[in-house]
Tab-separated table of C-alpha atoms and ligand atoms in Angstrom:
chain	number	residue	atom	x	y	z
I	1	UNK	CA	9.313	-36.048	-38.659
I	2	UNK	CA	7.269	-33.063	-39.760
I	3	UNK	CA	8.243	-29.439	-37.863
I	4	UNK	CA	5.149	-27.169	-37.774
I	5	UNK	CA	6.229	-24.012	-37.879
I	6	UNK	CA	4.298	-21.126	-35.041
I	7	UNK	CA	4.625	-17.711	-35.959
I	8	UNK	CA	6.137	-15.556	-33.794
I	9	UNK	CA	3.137	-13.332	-32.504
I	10	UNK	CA	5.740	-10.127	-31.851
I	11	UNK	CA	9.569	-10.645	-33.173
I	12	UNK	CA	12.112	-8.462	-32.626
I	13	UNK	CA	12.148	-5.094	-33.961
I	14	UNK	CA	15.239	-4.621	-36.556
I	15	UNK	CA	16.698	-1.827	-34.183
I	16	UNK	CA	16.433	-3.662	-30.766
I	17	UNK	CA	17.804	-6.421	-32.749
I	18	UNK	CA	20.509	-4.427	-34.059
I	19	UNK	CA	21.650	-3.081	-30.752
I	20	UNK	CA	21.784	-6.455	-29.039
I	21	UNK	CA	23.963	-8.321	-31.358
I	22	UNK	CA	26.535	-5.608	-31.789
I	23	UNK	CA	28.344	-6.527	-28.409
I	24	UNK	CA	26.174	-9.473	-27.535
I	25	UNK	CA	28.949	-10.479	-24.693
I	26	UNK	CA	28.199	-14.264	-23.868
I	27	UNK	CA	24.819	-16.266	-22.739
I	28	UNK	CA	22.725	-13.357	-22.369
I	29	UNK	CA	20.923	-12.183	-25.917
I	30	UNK	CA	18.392	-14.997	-27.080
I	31	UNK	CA	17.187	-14.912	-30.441
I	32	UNK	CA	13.602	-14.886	-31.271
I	33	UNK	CA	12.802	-18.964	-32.302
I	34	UNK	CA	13.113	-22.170	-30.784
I	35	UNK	CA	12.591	-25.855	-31.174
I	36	UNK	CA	10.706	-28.201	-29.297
I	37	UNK	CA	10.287	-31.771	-29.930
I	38	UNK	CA	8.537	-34.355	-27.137
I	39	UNK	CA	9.262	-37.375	-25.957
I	40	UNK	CA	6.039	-39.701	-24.122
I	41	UNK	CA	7.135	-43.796	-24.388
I	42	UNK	CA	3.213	-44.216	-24.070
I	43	UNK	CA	3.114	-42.593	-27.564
I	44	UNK	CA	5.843	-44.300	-29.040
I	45	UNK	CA	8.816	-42.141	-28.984
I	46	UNK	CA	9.197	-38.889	-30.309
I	47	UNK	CA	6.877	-36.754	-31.236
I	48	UNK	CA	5.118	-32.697	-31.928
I	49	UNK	CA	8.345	-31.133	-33.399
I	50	UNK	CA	8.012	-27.473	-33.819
I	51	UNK	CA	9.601	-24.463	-34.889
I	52	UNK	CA	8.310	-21.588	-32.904
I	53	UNK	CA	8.587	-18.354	-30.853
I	54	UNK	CA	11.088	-18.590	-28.111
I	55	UNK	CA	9.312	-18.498	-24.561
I	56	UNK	CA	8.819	-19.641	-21.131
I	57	UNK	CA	7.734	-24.012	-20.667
I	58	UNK	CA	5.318	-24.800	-18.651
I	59	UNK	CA	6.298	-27.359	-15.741
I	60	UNK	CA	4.605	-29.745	-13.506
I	61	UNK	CA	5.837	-29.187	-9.979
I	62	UNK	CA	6.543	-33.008	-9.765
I	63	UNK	CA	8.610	-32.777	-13.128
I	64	UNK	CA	11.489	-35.347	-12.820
I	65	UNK	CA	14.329	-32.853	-13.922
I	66	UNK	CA	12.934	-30.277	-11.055
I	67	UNK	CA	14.277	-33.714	-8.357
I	68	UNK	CA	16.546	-35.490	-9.733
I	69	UNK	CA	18.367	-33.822	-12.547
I	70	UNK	CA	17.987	-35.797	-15.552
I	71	UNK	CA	18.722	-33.101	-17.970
I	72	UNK	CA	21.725	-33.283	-20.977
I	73	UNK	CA	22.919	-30.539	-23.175
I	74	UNK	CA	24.848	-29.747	-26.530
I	75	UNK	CA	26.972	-26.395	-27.112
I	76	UNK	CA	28.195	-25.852	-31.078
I	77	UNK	CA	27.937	-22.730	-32.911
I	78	UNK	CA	26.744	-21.255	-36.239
I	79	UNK	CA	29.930	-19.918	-37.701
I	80	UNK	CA	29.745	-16.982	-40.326
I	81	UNK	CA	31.787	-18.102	-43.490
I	82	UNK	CA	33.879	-16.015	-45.985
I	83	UNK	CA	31.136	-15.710	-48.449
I	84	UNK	CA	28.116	-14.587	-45.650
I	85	UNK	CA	26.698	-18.340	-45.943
I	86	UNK	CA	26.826	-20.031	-42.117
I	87	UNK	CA	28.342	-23.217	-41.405
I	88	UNK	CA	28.295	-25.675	-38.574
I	89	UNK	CA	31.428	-27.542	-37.157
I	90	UNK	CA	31.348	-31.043	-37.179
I	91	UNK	CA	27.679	-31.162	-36.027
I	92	UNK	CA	27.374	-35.091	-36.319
I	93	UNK	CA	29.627	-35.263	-33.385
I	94	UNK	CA	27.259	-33.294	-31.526
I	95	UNK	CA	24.350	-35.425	-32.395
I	96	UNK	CA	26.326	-38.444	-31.423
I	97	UNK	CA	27.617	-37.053	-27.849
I	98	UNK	CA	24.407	-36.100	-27.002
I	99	UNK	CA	23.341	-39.631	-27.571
I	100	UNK	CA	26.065	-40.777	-25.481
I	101	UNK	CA	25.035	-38.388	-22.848
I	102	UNK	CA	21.625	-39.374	-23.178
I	103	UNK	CA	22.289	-42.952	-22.451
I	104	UNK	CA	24.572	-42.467	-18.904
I	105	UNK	CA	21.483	-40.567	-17.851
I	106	UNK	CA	18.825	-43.363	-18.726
I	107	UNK	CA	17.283	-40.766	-20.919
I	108	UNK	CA	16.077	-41.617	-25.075
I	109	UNK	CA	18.338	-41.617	-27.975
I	110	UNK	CA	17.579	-38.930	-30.250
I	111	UNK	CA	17.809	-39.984	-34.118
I	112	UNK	CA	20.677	-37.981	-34.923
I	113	UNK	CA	19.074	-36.912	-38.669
I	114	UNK	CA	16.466	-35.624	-36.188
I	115	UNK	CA	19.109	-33.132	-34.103
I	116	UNK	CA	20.734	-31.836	-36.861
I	117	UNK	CA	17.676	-31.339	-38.376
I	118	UNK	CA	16.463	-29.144	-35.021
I	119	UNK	CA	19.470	-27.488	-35.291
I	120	UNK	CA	19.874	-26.117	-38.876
I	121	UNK	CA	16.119	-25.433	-38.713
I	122	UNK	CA	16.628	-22.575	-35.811
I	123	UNK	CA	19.639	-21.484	-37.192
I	124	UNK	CA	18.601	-20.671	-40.735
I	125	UNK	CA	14.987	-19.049	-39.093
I	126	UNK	CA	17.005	-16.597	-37.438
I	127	UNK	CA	20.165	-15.817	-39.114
I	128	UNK	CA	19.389	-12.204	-38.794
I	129	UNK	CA	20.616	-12.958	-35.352
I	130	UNK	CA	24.282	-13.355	-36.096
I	131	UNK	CA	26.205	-11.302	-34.223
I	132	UNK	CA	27.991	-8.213	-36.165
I	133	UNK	CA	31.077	-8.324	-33.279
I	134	UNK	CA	34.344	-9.384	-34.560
I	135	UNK	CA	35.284	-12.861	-34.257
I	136	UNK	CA	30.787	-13.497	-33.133
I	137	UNK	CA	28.845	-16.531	-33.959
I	138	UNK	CA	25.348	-17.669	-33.155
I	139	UNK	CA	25.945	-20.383	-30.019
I	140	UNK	CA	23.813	-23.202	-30.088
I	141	UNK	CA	22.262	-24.733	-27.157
I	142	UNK	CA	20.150	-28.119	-27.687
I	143	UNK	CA	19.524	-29.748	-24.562
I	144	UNK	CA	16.793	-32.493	-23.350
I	145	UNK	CA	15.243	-32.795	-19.554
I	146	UNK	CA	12.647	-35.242	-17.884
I	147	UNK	CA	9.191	-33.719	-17.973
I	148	UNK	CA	6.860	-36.768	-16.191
I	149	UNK	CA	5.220	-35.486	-12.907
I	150	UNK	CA	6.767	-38.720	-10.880
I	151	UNK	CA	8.897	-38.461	-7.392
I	152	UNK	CA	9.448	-42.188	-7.223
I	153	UNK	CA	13.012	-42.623	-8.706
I	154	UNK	CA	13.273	-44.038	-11.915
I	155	UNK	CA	13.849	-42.477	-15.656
I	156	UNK	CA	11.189	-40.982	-16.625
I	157	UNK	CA	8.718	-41.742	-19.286
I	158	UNK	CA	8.288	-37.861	-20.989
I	159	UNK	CA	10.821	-35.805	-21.514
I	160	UNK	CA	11.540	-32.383	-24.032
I	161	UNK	CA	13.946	-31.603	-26.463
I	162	UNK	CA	14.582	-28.376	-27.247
I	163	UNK	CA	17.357	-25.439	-29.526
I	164	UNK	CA	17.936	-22.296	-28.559
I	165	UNK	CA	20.377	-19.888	-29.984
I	166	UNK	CA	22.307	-17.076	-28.048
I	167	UNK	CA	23.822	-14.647	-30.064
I	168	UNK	CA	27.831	-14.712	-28.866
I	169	UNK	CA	30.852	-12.511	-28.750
I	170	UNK	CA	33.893	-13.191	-26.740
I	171	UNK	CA	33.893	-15.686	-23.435
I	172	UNK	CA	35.997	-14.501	-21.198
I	173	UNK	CA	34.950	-10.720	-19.470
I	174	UNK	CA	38.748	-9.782	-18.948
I	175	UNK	CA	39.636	-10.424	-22.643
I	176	UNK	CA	43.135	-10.974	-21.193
I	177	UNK	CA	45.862	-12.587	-23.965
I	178	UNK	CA	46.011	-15.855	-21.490
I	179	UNK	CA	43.835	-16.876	-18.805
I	180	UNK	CA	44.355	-17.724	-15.017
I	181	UNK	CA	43.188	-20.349	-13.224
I	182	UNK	CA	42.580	-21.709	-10.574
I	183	UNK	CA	43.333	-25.537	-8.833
I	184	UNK	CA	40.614	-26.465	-6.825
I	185	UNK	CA	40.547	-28.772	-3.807
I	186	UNK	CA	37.339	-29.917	-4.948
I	187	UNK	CA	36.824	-32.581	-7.540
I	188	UNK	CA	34.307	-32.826	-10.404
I	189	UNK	CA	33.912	-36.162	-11.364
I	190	UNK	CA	34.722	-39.635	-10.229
I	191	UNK	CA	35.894	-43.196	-11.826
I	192	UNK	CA	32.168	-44.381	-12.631
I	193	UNK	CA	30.175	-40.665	-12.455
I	194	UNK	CA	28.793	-38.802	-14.854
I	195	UNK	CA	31.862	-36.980	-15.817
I	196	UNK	CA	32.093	-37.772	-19.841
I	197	UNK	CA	28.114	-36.483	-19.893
I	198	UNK	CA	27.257	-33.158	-20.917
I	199	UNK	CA	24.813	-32.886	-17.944
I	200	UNK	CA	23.871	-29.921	-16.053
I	201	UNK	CA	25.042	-31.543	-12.533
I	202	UNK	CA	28.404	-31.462	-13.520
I	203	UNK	CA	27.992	-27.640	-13.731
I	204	UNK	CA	25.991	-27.646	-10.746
I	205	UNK	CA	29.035	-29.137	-8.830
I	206	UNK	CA	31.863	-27.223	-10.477
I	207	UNK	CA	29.982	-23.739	-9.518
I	208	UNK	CA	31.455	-23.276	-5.828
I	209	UNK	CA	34.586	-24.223	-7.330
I	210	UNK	CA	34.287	-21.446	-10.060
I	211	UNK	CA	33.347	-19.062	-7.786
I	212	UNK	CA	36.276	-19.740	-5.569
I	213	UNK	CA	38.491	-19.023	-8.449
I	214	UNK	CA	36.402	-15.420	-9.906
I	215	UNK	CA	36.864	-14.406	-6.136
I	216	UNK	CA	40.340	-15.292	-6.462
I	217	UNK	CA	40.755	-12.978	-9.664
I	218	UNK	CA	40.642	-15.923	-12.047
I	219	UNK	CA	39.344	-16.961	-15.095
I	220	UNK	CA	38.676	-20.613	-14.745
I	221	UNK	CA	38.832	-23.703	-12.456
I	222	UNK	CA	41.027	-26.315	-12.857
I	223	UNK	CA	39.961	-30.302	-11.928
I	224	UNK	CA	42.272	-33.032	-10.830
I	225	UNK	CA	41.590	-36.563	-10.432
I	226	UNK	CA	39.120	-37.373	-7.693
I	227	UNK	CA	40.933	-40.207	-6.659
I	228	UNK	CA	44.562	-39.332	-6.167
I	229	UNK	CA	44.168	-35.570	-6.678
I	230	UNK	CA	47.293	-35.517	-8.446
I	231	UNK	CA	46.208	-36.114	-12.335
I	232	UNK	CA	45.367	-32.869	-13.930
I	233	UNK	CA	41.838	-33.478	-16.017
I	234	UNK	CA	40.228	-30.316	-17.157
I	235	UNK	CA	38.833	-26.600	-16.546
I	236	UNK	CA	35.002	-26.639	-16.013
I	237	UNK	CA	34.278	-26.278	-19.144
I	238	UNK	CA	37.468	-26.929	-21.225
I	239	UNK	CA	39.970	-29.590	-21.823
I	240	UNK	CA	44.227	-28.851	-21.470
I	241	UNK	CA	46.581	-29.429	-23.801
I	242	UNK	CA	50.435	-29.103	-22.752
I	243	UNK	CA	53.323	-27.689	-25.126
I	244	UNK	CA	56.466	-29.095	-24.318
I	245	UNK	CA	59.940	-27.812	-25.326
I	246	UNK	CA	61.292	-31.005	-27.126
I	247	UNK	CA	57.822	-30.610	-29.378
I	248	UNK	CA	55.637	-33.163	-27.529
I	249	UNK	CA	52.009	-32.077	-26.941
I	250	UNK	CA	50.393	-34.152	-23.835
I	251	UNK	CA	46.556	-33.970	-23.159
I	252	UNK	CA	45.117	-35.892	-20.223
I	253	UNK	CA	43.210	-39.026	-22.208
I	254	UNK	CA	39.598	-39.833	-21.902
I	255	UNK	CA	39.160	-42.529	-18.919
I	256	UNK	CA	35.798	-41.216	-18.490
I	257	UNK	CA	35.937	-38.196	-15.932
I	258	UNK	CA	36.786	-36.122	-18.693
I	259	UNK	CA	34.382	-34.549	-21.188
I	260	UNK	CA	35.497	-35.956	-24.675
I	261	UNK	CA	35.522	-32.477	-26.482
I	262	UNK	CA	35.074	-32.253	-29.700
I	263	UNK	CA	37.725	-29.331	-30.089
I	264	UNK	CA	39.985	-31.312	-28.274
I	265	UNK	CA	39.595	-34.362	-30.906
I	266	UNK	CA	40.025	-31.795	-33.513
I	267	UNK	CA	43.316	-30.257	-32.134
I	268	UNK	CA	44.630	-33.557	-31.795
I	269	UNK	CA	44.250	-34.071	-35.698
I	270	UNK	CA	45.585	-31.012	-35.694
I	271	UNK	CA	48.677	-30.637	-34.275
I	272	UNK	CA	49.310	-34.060	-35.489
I	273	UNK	CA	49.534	-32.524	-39.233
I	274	UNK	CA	51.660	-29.915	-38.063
I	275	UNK	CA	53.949	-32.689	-37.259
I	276	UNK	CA	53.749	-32.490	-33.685
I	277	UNK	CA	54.244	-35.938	-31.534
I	278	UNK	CA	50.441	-35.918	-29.905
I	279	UNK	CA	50.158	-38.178	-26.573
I	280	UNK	CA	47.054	-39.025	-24.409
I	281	UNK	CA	48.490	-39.528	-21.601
I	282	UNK	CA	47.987	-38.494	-17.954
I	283	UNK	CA	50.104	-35.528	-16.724
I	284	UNK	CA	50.026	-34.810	-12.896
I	285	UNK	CA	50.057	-31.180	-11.251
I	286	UNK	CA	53.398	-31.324	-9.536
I	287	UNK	CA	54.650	-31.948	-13.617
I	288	UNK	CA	53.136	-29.084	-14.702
I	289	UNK	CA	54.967	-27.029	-12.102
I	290	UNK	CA	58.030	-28.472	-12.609
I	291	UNK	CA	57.861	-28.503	-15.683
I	292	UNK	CA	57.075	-24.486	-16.155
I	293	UNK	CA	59.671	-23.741	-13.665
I	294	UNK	CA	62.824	-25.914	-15.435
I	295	UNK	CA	61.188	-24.268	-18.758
I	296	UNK	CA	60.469	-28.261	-20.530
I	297	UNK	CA	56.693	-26.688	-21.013
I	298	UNK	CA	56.352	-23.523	-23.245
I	299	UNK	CA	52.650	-23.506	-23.658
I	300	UNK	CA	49.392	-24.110	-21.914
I	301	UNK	CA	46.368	-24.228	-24.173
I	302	UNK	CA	42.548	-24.789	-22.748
I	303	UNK	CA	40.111	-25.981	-25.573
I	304	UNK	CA	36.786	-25.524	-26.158
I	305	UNK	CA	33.401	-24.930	-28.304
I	306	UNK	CA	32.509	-21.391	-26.187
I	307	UNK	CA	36.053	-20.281	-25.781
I	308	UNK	CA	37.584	-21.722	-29.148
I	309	UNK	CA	41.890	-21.896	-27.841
I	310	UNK	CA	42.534	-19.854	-25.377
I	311	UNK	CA	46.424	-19.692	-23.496
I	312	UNK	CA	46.925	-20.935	-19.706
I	313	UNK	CA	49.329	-17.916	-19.003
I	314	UNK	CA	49.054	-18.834	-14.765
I	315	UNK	CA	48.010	-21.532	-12.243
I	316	UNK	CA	47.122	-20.708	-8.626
I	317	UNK	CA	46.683	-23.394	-6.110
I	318	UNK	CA	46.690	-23.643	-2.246
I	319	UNK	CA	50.698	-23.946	-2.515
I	320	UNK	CA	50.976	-21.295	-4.676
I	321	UNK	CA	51.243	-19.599	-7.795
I	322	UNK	CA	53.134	-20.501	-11.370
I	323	UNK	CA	53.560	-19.163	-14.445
I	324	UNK	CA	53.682	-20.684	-17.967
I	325	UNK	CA	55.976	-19.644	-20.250
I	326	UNK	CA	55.830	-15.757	-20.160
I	327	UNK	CA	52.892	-15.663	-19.485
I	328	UNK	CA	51.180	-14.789	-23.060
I	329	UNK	CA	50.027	-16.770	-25.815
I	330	UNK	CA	52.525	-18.799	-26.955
I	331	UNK	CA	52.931	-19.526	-30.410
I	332	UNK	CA	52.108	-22.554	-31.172
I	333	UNK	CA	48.679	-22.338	-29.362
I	334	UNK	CA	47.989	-19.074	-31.483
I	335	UNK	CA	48.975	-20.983	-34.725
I	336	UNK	CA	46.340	-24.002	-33.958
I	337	UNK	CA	43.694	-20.883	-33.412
I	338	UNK	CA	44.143	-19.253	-36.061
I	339	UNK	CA	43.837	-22.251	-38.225
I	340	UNK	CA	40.699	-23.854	-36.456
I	341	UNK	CA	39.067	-20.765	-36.721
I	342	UNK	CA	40.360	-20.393	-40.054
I	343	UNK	CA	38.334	-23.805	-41.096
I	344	UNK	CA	35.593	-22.647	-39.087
I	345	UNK	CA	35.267	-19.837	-41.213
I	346	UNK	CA	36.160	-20.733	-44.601
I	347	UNK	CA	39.657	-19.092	-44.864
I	348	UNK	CA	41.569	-21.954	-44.585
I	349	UNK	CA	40.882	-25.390	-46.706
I	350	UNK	CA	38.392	-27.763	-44.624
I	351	UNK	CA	40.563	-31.110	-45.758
I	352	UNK	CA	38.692	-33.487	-42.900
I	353	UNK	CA	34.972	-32.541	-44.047
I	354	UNK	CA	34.278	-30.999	-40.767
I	355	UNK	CA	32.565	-27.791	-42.130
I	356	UNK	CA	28.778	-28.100	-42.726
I	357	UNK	CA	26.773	-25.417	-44.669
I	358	UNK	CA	23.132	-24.272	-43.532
I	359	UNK	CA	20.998	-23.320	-45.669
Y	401	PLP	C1	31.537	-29.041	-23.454
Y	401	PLP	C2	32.692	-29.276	-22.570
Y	401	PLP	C3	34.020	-29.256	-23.048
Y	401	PLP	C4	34.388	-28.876	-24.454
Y	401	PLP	O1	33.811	-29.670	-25.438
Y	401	PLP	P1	33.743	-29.128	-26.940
Y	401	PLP	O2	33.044	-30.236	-27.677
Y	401	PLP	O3	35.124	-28.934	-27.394
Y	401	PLP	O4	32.984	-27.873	-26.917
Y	401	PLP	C5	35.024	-29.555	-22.158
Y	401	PLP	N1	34.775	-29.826	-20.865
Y	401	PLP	C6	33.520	-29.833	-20.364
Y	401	PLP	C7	33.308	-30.145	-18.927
Y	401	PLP	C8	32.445	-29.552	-21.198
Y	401	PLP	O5	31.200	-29.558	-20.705
C-alpha cells in the first residue's frame, strides 16, 4: 500500500523539543507524526494510508467505538542501540497479537507487512524524538477502533488504524527498587471474556481497581481468577513470574484470561538458557504467602513492554500484608533485566533474532 506523506504545517521547535524529551516521564509527550490507515468493507478493505501531522480525529457521534467499545491496541518501543541506530523488539509478535486481538473483537485483520510497515514509518519520521533520559525509548502505540455511525449492535463496517509515538522515561512515579501491589477483590477477566485481547475495556475495568491500590500507596493491582479467586493471573498491565528457592521459576500459563505478553514469552526463553526449570503452571495466592513467609520464594518479578522487569518487593490484600524476599530486587530478576535490556539495546548478543533495525 502506498503512504502519502502530509507535511506537518508547524513541527516542533528544536528547543521545546529538547525540553520535553529530557524527562519525558511516561504517556504524556507526543511526538509530532502519526499514521492513519482506513478500513470501509464497502471499499474493499484497507485503504488511504498516511504519514502525517499528529492531531485531533474527527468522530461521528454514532461512531461504534463511542457505544460499544470495539477498539484494540499494541504497546512496543523504539529502543536506542549501541551504535545510535534504533531497533524494534520482536515487532512481528506485535503484528500478530494485534491480529489476534482483532479477531475476539470481530474487528479486520491487518496484513502484518502492513503494521510493521506503519510502525517503522513513524518511528524513523521522528527519531529526533527519542528521549535523551537514561534508560528512554520512543513507546509505540498502534491501536484500531470502529468508526461507522451505527447504534444497532453488530461489528462495524469502517474502522481506523492508527501509530502514535510517546516519547518515554521510567513507568513507575515512585522509582522505588521493587514495587507494591495490591490484591483486588475485583476480577478482570473471565473463562470466555476478552481477557487475552489487548482491548481498551480491559483497562476500563481494571481502573477502580488501580485506583484502589494508588489510594492504598501502591504501585499496581494484582488479578486473581474470576472464578475461584484463588489463582493468581496478572497486574493490570503486567504478567508475574515467581522465583523459588530450589531454582524453579512458575508463571501462571495462558488459559485465556491472561494477556500472552510478549516479555513474558521472552523471559521464559530466557531463564530457560540460564538453566532455570521454567513451569506454566497455575500458582494460587495463599502459595505465594506461604511461600514468602517459609522463605521457598526469593523473588517476585512483574513483566512487561512499559515497565521492562520490575521486582514485587510487597503484596497487600484485605487479610493483610506480605513481603517477598527482603523486599528489594532480587538477583535473579535483576540478572534477566539487565540482559533483556541488554539485547534490547545491542550490548548483549541478540542469539533468537528478536532485534529489528529501523531505518
Ligand atoms: C500489554 C499487556 C501485558 C504485557 O505484554 P507485553 O507484550 O510484554 O508488553 C501484560 N498484561 C496486560 C493486561 C497487558 O495489556
Amino acid at each position: 500500500m502506498q503512504f502519502e506523506t502530509i507535511p506537518h504545517p508547524s513541527p516542533t521547535d528544536d528547543a521545546a523539543r529538547d525540553a520535553a524529551i529530557a524527562d519525558p516521564g511516561f504517556g504524556t509527550v507526543f511526538t509530532d507524526h502519526m499514521v492513519t490507515i482506513d478500513y470501509d468493507e464497502a471499499k474493499g478493505g484497507w485503504h488511504s494510508a498516511s504519514l502525517g501531522p499528529r492531531e485531533p480525529i474527527a468522530l461521528d457521534p454514532a461512531a461504534s467505538v463511542l457505544h460499544y467499545a470495539q477498539e484494540i491496541f499494541e504497546g512496543m518501543k523504539a529502543y536506542r542501540m549501541a551504535d545510535g541506530s534504533m531497533a524494534l523488539f520482536r515487532p512481528e509478535e506485535n503484528a500478530r497479537r494485534f491480529n489476534a486481538s482483532a479477531r475476539r473483537m470481530a474487528m479486520p485483520e491487518l496484513p502484518e507487512e502492513l503494521f510493521l510497515e506503519a510502525v517503522r514509518k513513524v518511528v524513523a519520521k521522528d527519531a529526533d524524538w527519542f528521549p535523551s533520559v537514561e534508560g528512554g525509548s520512543l513507546y509505540i502505540r498502534p491501536f484500531m477502533f470502529a468508526t461507522e455511525a451505527f447504534l444497532g449492535v453488530r461489528p462495524a463496517k469502517q474502522y481506523k488504524f492508527l501509530v502514535i509515538l510517546s516519547a518515554a522515561g521510567n513507568y513507575f512515579k515512585s522509582g522505588a527498587p521493587a514495587v507494591s501491589i495490591w490484591q483486588s477483590e475485583y476480577t478482570r477477566a473471565a473463562p470466555g471474556g476478552t481477557g487475552a485481547a489487548k482491548t481498551g475495556g480491559n483497562y476500563a475495568a481494571s481502573l477502580v481497581p488501580t485506583g484502589e491500590a494508588f489510594a492504598r500507596g501502591h504501585d499496581q493491582v494484582l488479578f486473581l481468577d474470576a472464578v475461584e479467586k484463588k489463582w493468581v493471573e496478572e497486574l493490570g498491565g503486567m504478567n508475574l513470574f515467581f522465583v523459588m528457592r530450589d531454582g524453579r521459576v512458575i508463571t501462571p500459563p495462558l488459559t485465556g484470561t491472561i494477556l500472552p505478553g510478549i516479555t513474558r514469552e521472552s523471559l521464559i526463553a530466557l531463564l530457560g538458557e540460564e538453566g532455570r526449570d521454567v513451569r506454566e503452571e497455575p500458582y494460587s495466592i495463599d502459595q505465594w504467602r506461604a511461600d514468602a513467609a517459609s522463605g521457598d520464594l526469593v523473588e517476585v518479578m512483574a513483566c512487561g513492554t512499559a515497565a521492562v522487569v520490575t521486582p514485587v518487593g510487597k503484596v497487600d490484600s484485605a487479610d493483610g500484608e506480605f513481603v517477598i524476599g527482603n523486599g528489594g530486587p532480587g538477583e535473579l530478576t535483576s540478572k534477566i533485566r539487565e540482559k533483556l535490556v541488554g539485547i534490547q539495546r545491542g550490548s548483549v548478543e541478540d542469539t533468537h533474532g528478536w532485534v529489528k533495525r529501523v531505518g
